[in-house]
Amino acid sequence: MANEPKQKRFGAHIRALREAQEISLRKFAERAQISPTYLSKVERDEFPPPGEEAVRRIADILGEDPDELLALAGKVASDLPGIIQQHPRAMATFLRAASGLPAAEIEKLARRAVGLRKKGPEK
Amino acid sequence: MANEPKQKRFGAHIRALREAQEISLRKFAERAQISPTYLSKVERDEFPPPGEEAVRRIADILGEDPDELLALAGKVASDLPGIIQQHPRAMATFLRAASGLPAAEIEKLARRAVGLRKKGPEK
DNA sequence: AAGACTGTTTAGTAGTTAGTATACACCTCC
DNA sequence: GGAGGTGTATACTAACTACTAAACAGTCTT
């Protein structure tokens, strides 16, 4: 028991969606601009998920939310680290506090943040 | 103009703090468990900042906030991606909305999140 | 039974990240 | 004038990430 992948669900997930849309592995690989060989392994979770750009192209083809699919790939969208780094302590505090909250509550806080944006700093 | 480092301030920053505490490069390297050679280059921003664990040890020695120093190193603490991935869409929405807000406002939202934690989901 | 599909096996690779060891030049103090 | 300190240049490296090309085996169509 040594050769197991970290992300067990990414490959199976995109394979199911691809098959539901009746796209062949080769056609899909072509549209996603990756090699069929690679895609085959990724879909069977024999290889870890591709890089961010490839995951975004896959999400686009499958009609999935990119942030959601990136999460399944064990990644976060590359713009988020930059945002966190603007106020690392405050953002880290927030994220740790919000960890475990249901999505609906986080969305409410997001709407609050949008509200603060409009009023406060106009930049 | 091709050999410039990404993070121009990390090295200079820690060198200044180290010199302020009058610790020699070698002693500091030993305490941070990295080689003096490597530290020398890092402090002159000739090499990119070290990995997260080394940055944390450096922050500890210098009495700096780890999240802040990690940000200066162009990284985010490794627990944060995992938190974002619990609710990737909601968290990404929040972060993009909170981008540009002053730290004080983000801290207020963090306190709100703490409040929600206590009442709502007890896990 | 040939041709055109399907997915898979085998065998690599280029680039990035995060470092190390050896050896050097300079300074001082005794 | 050598013993012990300062920082630095040179020269590698091991592990990991994100892939590719060539060839193969089964199925389906005509």
XYZ file of N, CA and C in Angstrom, chain B residues 38-85:
144
model
N 22.925 28.959 2.179
C 21.569 29.180 1.674
C 20.993 30.460 2.261
N 21.147 30.615 3.570
C 20.613 31.806 4.228
C 21.227 33.082 3.655
N 22.519 33.024 3.404
C 23.206 34.189 2.832
C 22.554 34.639 1.527
N 22.309 33.686 0.669
C 21.687 34.008 -0.610
C 20.254 34.476 -0.433
N 19.532 33.823 0.452
C 18.144 34.203 0.685
C 18.073 35.633 1.207
N 18.969 35.975 2.140
C 18.930 37.315 2.743
C 19.273 38.411 1.738
N 20.050 38.064 0.732
C 20.340 39.059 -0.301
C 19.367 38.962 -1.462
N 18.304 38.190 -1.290
C 17.272 38.000 -2.321
C 17.856 37.492 -3.632
N 18.929 36.708 -3.474
C 19.495 36.097 -4.662
C 18.808 34.772 -4.924
N 18.288 34.197 -3.847
C 17.474 32.986 -3.920
C 16.083 33.328 -3.419
N 15.066 32.641 -3.936
C 13.715 32.850 -3.395
C 13.637 32.396 -1.942
N 12.632 32.871 -1.210
C 12.454 32.502 0.197
C 12.339 30.988 0.373
N 12.672 30.488 1.549
C 12.597 29.048 1.824
C 11.162 28.541 1.873
N 11.021 27.279 2.134
C 9.704 26.664 2.252
C 9.002 27.060 3.538
N 7.729 26.700 3.643
C 6.913 27.137 4.759
C 7.503 26.806 6.129
N 7.977 25.586 6.307
C 8.464 25.200 7.631
C 9.653 26.067 8.051
N 10.567 26.300 7.113
C 11.729 27.134 7.432
C 11.300 28.572 7.727
N 10.357 29.084 6.958
C 9.859 30.443 7.203
C 9.259 30.540 8.602
N 8.540 29.510 9.003
C 7.943 29.508 10.340
C 9.016 29.518 11.435
N 10.068 28.757 11.227
C 11.139 28.751 12.233
C 11.804 30.119 12.313
N 11.982 30.751 11.148
C 12.575 32.083 11.100
C 11.678 33.091 11.817
N 10.380 33.017 11.545
C 9.426 33.922 12.195
C 9.487 33.753 13.704
N 9.610 32.520 14.139
C 9.664 32.212 15.559
C 10.888 32.856 16.210
N 12.041 32.720 15.571
C 13.273 33.291 16.109
C 13.191 34.817 16.153
N 12.622 35.399 15.106
C 12.592 36.855 14.998
C 11.413 37.480 15.737
N 10.506 36.653 16.235
C 9.327 37.191 16.896
C 8.354 37.860 15.954
N 8.324 37.378 14.716
C 7.400 37.931 13.725
C 6.155 37.058 13.617
N 5.083 37.656 13.109
C 3.873 36.874 12.877
C 4.095 35.934 11.684
N 3.849 34.636 11.868
C 4.110 33.671 10.797
C 3.308 33.953 9.519
N 2.035 34.305 9.672
C 1.209 34.570 8.486
C 1.741 35.759 7.703
N 2.204 36.752 8.447
C 2.752 37.956 7.817
C 4.053 37.634 7.067
N 4.909 36.881 7.725
C 6.190 36.549 7.102
C 6.007 35.604 5.918
N 5.056 34.687 6.060
C 4.754 33.805 4.938
C 4.266 34.607 3.735
N 3.462 35.618 3.996
C 2.963 36.466 2.911
C 4.119 37.172 2.214
N 5.064 37.655 3.022
C 6.237 38.313 2.457
C 7.055 37.327 1.609
N 6.942 36.068 1.962
C 7.636 35.019 1.211
C 6.821 34.554 0.009
N 5.676 35.205 -0.215
C 4.845 34.856 -1.371
C 4.048 33.584 -1.180
N 3.838 33.211 0.080
C 3.105 31.969 0.356
C 1.897 32.233 1.228
N 1.038 31.227 1.366
C -0.018 31.282 2.380
C 0.133 30.050 3.250
N -0.229 30.188 4.512
C -0.131 29.081 5.464
C -0.861 27.869 4.908
N -0.283 26.700 5.096
C -0.798 25.517 4.407
C -2.126 25.020 4.935
N -2.592 25.557 6.075
C -3.923 25.129 6.527
C -5.036 25.867 5.775
N -4.718 27.018 5.194
C -5.768 27.832 4.563
C -6.364 27.203 3.306
N -5.557 26.672 2.390
C -6.160 25.993 1.238
C -7.176 24.937 1.654
N -6.856 24.161 2.678
C -7.783 23.132 3.142
C -9.104 23.719 3.610
N -9.032 24.864 4.293
C -10.248 25.534 4.764
C -11.077 26.041 3.582
N -10.381 26.647 2.618
C -11.084 27.153 1.432
C -11.779 26.013 0.691
N -11.099 24.878 0.645
C -11.645 23.753 -0.111
C -12.894 23.128 0.510
